[in-house]
Coordinates of C-alpha atoms and ligand atoms in Angstrom, one line a residue:
X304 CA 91.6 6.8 97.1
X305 CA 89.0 6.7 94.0
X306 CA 91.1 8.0 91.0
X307 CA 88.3 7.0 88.3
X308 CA 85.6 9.6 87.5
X309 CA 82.4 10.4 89.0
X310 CA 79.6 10.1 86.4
X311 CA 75.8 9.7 87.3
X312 CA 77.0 8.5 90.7
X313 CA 79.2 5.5 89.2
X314 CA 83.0 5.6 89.0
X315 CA 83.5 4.7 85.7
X316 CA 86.8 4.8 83.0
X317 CA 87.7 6.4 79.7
X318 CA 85.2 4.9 77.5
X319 CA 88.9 3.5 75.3
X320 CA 90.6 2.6 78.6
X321 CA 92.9 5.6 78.6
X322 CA 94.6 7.0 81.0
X323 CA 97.0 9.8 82.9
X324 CA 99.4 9.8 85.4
X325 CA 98.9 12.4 88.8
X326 CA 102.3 12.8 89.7
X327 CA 103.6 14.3 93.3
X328 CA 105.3 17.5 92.3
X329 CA 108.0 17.0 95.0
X330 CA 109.8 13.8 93.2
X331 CA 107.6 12.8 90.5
X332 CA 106.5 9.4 91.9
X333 CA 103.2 8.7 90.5
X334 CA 100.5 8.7 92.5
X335 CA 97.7 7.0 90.4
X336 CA 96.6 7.0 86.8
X337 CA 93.2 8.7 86.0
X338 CA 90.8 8.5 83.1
X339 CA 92.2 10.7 80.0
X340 CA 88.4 11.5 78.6
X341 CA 87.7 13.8 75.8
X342 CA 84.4 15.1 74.2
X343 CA 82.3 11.4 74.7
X344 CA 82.3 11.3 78.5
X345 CA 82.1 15.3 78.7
X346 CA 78.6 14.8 76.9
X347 CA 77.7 11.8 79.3
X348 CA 78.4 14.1 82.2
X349 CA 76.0 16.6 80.7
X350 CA 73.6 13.7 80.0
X351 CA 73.5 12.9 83.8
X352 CA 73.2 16.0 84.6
X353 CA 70.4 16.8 82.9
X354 CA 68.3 14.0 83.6
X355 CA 68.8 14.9 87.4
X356 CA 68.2 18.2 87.2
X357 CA 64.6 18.5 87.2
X358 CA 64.2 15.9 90.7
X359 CA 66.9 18.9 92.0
X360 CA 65.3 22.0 90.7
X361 CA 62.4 20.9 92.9
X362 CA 63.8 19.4 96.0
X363 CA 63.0 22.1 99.2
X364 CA 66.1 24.4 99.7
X365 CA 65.8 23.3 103.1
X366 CA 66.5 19.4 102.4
X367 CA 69.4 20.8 99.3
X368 CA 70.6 22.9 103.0
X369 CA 70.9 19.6 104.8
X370 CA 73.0 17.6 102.6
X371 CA 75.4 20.7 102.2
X372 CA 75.5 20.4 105.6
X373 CA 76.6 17.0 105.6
X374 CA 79.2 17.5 103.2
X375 CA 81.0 20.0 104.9
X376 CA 80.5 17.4 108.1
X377 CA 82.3 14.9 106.4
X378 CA 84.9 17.1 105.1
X379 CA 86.2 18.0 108.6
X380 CA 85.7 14.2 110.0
X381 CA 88.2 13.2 106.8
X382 CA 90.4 16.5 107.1
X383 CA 93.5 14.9 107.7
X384 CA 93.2 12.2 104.7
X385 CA 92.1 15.1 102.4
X386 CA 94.5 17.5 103.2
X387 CA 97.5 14.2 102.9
X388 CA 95.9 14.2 99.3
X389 CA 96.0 17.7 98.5
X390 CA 99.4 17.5 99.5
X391 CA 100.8 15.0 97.6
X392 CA 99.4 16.0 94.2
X393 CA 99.6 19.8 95.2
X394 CA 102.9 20.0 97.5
X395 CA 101.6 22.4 99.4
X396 CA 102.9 21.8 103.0
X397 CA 100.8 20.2 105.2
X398 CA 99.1 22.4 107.8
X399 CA 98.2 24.9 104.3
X400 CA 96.0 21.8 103.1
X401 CA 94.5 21.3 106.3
X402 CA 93.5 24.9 106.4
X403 CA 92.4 24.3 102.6
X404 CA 89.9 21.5 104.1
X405 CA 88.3 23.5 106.4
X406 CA 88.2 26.2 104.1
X407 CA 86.2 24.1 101.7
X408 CA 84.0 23.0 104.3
X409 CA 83.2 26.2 105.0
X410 CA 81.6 26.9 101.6
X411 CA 79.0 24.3 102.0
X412 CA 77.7 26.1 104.9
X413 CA 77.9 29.6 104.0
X414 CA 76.0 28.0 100.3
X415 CA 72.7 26.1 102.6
X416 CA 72.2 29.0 104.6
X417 CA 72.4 31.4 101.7
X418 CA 70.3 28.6 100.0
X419 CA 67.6 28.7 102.6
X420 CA 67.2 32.2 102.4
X421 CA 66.7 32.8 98.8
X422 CA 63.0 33.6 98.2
X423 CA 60.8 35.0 96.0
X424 CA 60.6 38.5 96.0
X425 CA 57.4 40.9 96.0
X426 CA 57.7 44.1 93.8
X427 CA 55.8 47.0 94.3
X428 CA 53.2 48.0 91.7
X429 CA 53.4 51.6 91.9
X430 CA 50.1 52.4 92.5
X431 CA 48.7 49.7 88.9
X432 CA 46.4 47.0 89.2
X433 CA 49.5 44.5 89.3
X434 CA 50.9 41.6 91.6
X435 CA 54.5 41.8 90.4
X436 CA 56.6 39.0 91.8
X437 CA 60.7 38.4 91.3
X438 CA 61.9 34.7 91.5
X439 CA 65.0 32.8 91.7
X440 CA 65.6 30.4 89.8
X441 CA 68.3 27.8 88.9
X442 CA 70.1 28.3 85.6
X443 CA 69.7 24.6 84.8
X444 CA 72.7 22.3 84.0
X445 CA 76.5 24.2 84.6
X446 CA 79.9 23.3 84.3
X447 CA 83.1 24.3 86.3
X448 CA 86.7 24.3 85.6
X449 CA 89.2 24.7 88.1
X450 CA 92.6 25.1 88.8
X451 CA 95.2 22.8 90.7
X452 CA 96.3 25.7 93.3
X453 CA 93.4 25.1 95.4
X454 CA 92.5 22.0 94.1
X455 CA 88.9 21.1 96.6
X456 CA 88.7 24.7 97.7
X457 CA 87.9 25.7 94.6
X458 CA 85.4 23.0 93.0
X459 CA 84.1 23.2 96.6
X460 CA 83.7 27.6 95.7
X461 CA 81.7 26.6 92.7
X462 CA 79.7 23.5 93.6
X463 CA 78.1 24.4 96.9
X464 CA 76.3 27.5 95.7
X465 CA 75.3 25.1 92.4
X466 CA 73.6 22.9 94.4
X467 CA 72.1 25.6 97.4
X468 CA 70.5 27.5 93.9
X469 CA 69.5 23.9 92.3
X470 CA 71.7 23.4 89.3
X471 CA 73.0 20.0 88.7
X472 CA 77.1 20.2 87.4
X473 CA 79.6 19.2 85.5
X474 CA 83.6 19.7 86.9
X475 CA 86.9 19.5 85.0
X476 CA 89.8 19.8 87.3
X477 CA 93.7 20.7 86.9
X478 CA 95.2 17.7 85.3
X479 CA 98.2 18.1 88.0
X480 CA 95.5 17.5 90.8
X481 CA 92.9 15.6 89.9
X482 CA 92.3 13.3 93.0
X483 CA 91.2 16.3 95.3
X484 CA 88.1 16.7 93.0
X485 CA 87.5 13.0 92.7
X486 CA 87.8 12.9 96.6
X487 CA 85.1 15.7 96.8
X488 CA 82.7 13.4 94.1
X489 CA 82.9 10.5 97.2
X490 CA 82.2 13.1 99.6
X491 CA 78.9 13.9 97.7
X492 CA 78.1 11.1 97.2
X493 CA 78.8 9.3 100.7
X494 CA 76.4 12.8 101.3
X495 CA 73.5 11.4 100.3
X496 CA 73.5 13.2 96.8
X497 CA 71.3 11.9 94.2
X498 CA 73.0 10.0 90.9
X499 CA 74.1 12.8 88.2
X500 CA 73.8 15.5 90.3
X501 CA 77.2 16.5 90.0
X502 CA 79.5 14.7 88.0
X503 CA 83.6 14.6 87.5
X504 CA 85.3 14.2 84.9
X505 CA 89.6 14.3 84.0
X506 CA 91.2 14.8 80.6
X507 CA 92.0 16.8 77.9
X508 CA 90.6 20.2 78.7
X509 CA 90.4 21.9 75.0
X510 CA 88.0 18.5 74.1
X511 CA 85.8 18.4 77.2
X512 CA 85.4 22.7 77.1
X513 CA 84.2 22.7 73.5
X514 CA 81.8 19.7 74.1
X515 CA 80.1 21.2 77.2
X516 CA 79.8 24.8 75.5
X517 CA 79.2 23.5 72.4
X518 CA 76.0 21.4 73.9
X519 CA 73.1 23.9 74.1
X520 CA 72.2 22.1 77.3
X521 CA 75.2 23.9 79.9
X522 CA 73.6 27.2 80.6
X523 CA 76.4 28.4 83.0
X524 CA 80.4 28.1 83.4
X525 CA 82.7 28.9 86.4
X526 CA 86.4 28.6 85.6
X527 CA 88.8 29.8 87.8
X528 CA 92.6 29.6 86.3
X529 CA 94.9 31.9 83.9
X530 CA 93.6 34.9 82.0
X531 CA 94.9 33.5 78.6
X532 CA 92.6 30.3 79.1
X533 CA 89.6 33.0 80.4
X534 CA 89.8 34.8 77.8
X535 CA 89.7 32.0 75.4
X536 CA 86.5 30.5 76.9
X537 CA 85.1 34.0 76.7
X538 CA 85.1 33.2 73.1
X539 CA 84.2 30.1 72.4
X540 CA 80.8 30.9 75.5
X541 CA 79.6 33.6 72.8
X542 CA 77.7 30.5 70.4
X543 CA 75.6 29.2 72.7
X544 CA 75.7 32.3 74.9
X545 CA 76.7 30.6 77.8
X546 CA 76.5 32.7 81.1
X547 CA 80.2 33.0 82.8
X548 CA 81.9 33.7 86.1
X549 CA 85.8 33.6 85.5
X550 CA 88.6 34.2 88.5
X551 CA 91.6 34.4 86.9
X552 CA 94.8 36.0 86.7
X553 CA 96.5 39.0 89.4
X554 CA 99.4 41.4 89.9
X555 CA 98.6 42.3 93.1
X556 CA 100.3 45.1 94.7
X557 CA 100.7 45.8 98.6
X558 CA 101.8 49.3 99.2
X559 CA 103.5 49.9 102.6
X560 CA 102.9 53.8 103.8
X561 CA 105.4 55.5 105.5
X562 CA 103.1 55.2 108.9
X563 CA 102.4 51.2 108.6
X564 CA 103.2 48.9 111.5
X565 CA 107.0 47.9 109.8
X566 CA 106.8 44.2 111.6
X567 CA 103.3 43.7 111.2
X568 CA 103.5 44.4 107.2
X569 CA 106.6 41.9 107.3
X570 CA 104.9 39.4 109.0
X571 CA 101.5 39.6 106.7
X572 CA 103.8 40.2 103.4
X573 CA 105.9 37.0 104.6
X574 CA 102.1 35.1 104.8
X575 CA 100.4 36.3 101.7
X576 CA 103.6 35.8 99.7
X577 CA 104.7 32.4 100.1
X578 CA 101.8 30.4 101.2
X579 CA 101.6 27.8 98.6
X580 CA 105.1 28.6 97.5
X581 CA 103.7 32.0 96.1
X582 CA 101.3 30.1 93.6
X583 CA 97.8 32.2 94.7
X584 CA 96.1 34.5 92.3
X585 CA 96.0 36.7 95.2
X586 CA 99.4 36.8 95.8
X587 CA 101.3 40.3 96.5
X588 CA 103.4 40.5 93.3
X589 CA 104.2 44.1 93.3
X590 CA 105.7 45.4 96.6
X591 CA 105.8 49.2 96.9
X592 CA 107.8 50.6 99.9
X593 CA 107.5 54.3 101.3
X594 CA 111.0 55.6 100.6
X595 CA 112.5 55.9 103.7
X596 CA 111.0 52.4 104.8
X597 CA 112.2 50.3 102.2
X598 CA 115.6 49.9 103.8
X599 CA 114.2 48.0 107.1
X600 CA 111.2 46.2 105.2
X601 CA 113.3 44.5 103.2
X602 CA 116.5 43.8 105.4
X603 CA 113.5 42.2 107.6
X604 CA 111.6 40.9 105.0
X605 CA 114.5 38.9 103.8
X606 CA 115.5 38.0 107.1
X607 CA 112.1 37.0 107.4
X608 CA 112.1 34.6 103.9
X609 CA 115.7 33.6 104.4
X610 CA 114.2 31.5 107.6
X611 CA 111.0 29.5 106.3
X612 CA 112.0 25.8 106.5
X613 CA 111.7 24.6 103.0
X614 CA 111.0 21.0 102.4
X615 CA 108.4 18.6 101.0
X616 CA 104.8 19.6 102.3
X617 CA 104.1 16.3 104.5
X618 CA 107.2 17.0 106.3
X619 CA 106.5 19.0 109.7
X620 CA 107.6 22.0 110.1
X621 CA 107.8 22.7 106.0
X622 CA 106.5 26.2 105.4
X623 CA 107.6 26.0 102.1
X624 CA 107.0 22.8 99.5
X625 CA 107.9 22.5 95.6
X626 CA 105.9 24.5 92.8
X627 CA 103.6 22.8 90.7
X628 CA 105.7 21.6 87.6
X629 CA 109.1 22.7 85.9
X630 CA 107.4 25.2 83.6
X631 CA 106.2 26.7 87.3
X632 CA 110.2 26.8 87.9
X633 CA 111.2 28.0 84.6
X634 CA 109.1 31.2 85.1
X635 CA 110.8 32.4 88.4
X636 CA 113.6 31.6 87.2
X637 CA 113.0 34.0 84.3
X638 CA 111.7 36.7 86.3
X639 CA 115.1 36.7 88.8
X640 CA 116.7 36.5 85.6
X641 CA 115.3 38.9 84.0
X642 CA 115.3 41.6 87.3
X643 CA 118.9 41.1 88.2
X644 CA 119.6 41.9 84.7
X645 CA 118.0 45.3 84.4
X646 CA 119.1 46.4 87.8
X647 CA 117.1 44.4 90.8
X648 CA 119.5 43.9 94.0
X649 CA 119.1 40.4 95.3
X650 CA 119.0 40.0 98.9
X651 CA 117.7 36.4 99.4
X652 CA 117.3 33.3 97.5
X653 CA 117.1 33.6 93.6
X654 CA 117.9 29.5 93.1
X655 CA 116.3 26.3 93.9
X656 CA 117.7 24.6 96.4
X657 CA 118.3 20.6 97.0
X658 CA 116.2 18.7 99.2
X659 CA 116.6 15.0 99.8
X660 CA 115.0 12.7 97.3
X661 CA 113.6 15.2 95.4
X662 CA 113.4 17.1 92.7
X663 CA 114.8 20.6 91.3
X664 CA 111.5 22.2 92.1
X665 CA 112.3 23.7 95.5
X666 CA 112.5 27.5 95.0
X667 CA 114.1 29.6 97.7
X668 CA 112.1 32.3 99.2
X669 CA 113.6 35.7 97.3
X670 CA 113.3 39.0 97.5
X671 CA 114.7 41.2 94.7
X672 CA 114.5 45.1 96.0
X673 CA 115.1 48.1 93.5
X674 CA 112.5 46.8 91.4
X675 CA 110.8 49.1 88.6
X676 CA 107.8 49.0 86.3
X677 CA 109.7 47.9 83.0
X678 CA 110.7 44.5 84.8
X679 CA 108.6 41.3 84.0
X680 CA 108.2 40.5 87.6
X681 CA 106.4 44.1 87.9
X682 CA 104.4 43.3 84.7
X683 CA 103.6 39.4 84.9
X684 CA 102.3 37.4 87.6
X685 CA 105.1 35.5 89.0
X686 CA 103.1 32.6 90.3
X687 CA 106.4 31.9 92.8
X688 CA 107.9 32.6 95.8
X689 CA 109.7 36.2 94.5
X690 CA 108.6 39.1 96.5
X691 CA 109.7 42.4 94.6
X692 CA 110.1 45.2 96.0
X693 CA 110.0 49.0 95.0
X694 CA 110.1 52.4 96.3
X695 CA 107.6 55.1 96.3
X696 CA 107.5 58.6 97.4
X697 CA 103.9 60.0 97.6
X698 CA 100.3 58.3 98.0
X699 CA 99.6 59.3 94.1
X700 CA 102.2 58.0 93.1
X701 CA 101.8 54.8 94.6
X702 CA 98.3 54.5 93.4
X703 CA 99.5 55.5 89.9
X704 CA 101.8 52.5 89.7
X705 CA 99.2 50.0 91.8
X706 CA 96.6 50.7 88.9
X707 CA 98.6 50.4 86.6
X708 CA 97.7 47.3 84.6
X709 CA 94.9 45.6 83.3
X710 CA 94.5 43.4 86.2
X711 CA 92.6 43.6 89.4
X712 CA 92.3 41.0 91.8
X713 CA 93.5 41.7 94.8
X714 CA 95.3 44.8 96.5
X715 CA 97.1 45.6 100.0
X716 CA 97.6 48.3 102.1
X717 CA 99.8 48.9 105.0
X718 CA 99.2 52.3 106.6
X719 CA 97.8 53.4 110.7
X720 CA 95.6 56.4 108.9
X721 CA 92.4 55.1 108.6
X722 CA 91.1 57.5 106.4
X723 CA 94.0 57.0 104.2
X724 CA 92.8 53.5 104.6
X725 CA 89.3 54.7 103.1
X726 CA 91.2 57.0 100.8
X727 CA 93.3 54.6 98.8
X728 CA 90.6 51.5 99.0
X729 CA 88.4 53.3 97.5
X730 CA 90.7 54.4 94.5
X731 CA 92.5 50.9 94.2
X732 CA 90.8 49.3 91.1
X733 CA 90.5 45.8 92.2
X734 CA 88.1 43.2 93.7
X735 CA 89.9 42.4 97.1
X736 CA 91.6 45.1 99.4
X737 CA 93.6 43.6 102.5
X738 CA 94.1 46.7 104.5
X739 CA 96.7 45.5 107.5
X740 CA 96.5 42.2 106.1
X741 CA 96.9 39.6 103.2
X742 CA 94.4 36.6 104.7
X743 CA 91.5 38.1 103.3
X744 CA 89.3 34.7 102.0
X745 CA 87.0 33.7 103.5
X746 CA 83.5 31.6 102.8
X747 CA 81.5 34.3 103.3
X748 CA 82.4 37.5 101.2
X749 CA 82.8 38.2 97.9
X750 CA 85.6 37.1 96.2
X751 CA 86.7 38.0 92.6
X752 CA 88.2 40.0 90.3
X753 CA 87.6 43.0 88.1
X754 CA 89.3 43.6 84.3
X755 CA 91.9 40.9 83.1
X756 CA 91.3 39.2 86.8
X757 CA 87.9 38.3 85.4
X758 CA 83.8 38.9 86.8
X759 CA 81.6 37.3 88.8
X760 CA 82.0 36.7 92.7
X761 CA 82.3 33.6 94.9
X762 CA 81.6 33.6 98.3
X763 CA 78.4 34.8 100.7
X764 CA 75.1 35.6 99.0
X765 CA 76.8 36.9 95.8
X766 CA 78.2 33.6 94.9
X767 CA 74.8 32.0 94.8
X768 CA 74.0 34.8 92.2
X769 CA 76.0 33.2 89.4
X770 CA 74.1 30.3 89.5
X771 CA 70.6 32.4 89.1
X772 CA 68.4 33.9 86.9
X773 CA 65.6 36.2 88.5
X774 CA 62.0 35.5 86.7
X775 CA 59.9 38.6 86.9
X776 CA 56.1 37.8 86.2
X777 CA 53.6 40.9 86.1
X778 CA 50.2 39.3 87.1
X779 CA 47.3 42.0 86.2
X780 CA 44.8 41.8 89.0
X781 CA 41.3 43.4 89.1
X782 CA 41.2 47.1 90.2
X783 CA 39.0 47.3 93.5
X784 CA 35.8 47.9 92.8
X785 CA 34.6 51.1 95.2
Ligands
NAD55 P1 95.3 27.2 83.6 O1 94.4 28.2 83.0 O2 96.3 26.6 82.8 O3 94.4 26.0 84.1 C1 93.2 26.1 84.9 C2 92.2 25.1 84.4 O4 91.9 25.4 83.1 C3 92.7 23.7 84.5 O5 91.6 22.8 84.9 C4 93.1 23.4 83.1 O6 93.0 22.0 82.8 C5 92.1 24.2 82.3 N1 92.4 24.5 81.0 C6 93.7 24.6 80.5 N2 93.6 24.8 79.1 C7 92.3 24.9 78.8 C8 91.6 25.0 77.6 N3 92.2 25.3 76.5 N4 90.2 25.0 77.6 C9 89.6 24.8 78.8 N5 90.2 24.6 80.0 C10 91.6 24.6 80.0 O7 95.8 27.8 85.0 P2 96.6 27.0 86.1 O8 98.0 27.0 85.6 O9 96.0 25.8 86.4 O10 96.5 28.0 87.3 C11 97.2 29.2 87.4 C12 96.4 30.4 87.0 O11 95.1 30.4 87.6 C13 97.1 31.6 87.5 O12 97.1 32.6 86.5 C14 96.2 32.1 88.7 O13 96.3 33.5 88.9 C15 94.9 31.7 88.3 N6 94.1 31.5 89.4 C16 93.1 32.4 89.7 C17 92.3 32.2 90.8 C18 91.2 33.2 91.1 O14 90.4 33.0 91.9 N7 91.2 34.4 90.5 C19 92.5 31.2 91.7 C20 93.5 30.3 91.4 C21 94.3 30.4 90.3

């Protein structure tokens, strides 16, 4: 396991020796110390990257295909060491991080082929004596921050459609999970990527932000994470007008129609809401129920959350792990509080719960039913394993309280009436609709948000897009002569 950082294809150290400890969420051991850098090696990141962009820029999408390729090769050779390591700094049960392997893999592939089919475009001249031409080209040097949720999935989300478009990047990841990302930089590099291409970097993230937006030189940043921190970049991007995509925040609500599939809505609410101990920005976080269905939903649901094994994620059979941190605990804790207290019913969990050798992170699976609108569980994303749950008595109303908030991420629907399918998709303000389902990812769509969830997409041909600026060039030709 390399925990020092990845610059211009060297693992180097804080330039004053400092350091951090990666701790394993489930009992605290530590793990490894990594590099605590600041503004210095943020700048020698860019450096790198800037002196390897132009060899990049110019080498043939198809050979930039080929090494994505091999990435994503190497990723599923390694998969069961990777996904041990997103495990231990994440917590995440095992078969989840496995998944979250493959997942990442899949990226690299979806990003060559896109890669290899990005070409210039030929625009009509409407009837002038022009040759008008549209070109992609690379926005130059960009940076990503990412979150410790998903911690290769989503550098992988942001640095294989880089690469496929020809940028060189910079990453920061979540100081709780920094060896997933180091991990990846040894992937790339064992790849056959050239020196600076992309380069990793841990630390303080206020320090290394401000130095990359501050620089002139990164033209581009993805950050995936909270809306407070989005929102904050938003504003420090304006001087240098640096060109963003930001995933963050989600309250997403599943709505579960009077004609659903009662088991098959359990079954997907029971997936969507706990994997990763409910820490996914797609997450269901508000649960509405048709009126006369909430009664067995939720006796099932709750049968259904009552029964997932909950243990340290490299134990078998764990379908539950720890959450990130004790802040992570606080907050559910808060939100229970806070629901039971203004009328919620509890019918499962609502506690951590002991587990052998470690720590008071384990959060029982809950569901809290007679949920409304003024609690903070309805209003806040939980980022836990609380399902709320709520009743509704008409498809307006439903929608009403579904759109109702700034966010807009990710939305489900439960219903057999596929035009009400159509019906309430298309009025549900959000980025993501699971209709019938909550695993809706996948490598090749678009993934992202709209309002306070952020802009820009990952995923497919429109995650290339982030990473491109179209040149159009007007080329006056001679008019025939007759
Ligand atoms: P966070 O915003 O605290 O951290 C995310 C990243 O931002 C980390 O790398 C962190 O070091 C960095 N960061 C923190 N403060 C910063 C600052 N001042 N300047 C620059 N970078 C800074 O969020 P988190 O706790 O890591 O993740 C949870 C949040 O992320 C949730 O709100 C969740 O919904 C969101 N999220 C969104 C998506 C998505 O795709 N929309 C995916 C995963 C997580």
């Amino acid at each position: 396991m390399e925990s020092r950082n990845f610059i211009d294809g060297e693992w180097v150290d804080a330039r004053d020796g400092a350091t951090m400890v990666v701790r394993d969420p489930a009992d605290d051991a530590s793990l490894a110390s990594v590099p605590r850098c600041g503004a210095r090696e943020a700048t020698a990141c860019v450096d790198a990257a800037q002196r390897a962009l132009g060899a990049w820029r110019n080498t043939p999408a198809p050979e930039r295909a080929n090494l994505l390729r091999r990435v994503a090769d190497i990723l599923r050779v390694r998969r069961d060491a990777l996904a041990a390591l997103i495990t231990s700094e994440n917590g995440k049960p095992i078969e989840e991080s496995k998944g979250e392997v493959s997942y990442a893999a899949d990226y690299f592939v979806c990003a060559a082929g896109e890669g290899e089919r990005l070409v210039e475009e030929t625009i009509d001249p409407r009837g002038r004596p022009f040759a008008r031409r549209a070109t992609p080209e690379c926005l130059g040097v960009v940076a990503a921050i990412t979150p410790w949720n998903f911690p290769l999935a989503m550098m992988a989300r942001k640095t294989a459609p880089a690469l496929a478009t020809g940028c060189t990047q910079v990453v920061k990841p979540a100081e709780a999970t920094p060896l997933s990302a180091l991990a990846l930089g040894g992937v790339l590099h064992e790849a056959g990527l050239p020196r600076g291409v992309v380069n990793v970097v841990t630390g303080d993230p206020q320090a290394i932000s401000d130095a990359w937006l501050r620089d002139g030189r990164v033209r581009g940043l993805s950050f995936t994470g909270s809306t407070a921190v989005g929102k904050d970049l938003m504003r420090r991007a304006a001087d240098q007008v640096v060109r963003l995509s930001l995933e963050l925040g989600g309250l997403a609500p599943l709505i579960v129609f009077e004609d659903a599939d009662l088991d098959a809505a359990v079954e997907a609410t029971v997936a969507g809401k706990f994997r990763c101990a409910g820490q996914t920005c797609i997450c269901p976080n508000r649960i509405l129920v048709a009126r006369p269905l909430v009664q067995p939903f939720t006796r099932r649901l709750a049968e259904r959350a009552a029964a997932l094994p909950l243990g340290r994620g490299a134990t078998p059979g764990t379908r539950m792990g720890p959450l990130i941190n004790d802040a992570a605990v606080e907050k559910v804790r808060r939100h229970v509080a806070d629901a039971l207290a203004r009328g919620g019913r509890l019918l499962c969990g609502g506690a951590t719960v002991p587990i052998a050798g470690g720590c008071d992170r384990f959060f029982a699976p809950t569901v809290i039913t007679e949920v409304n609108a003024r609690m903070l569980c309805f209003r806040e994303e939980t980022f836990g394993p609380l399902a709320p749950v709520a009743a509704f008595d008409d498809e307006a109303s439903a929608l009403g309280i579904a759109n109702d908030t700034p966010y807009g991420l990710a939305s489900y629907i439960f219903t057999r009436d596929p035009s009400r399918a159509q019906r309430v998709t298309a009025q549900l303000r959000c980025g993501i609709v699971g209709v019938n389902t909550c695993l809706v990812s996948d490598a090749t769509a678009p993934f992202g948000g709209w309002g306070w969830s952020g802009f820009g997409r990952e995923g497919g041909r429109w995650g290339l897009d982030e990473y491109l600026s179209w040149k159009y060039s007007c080329h006056a030709v001679e008019a025939p002569h007759s």
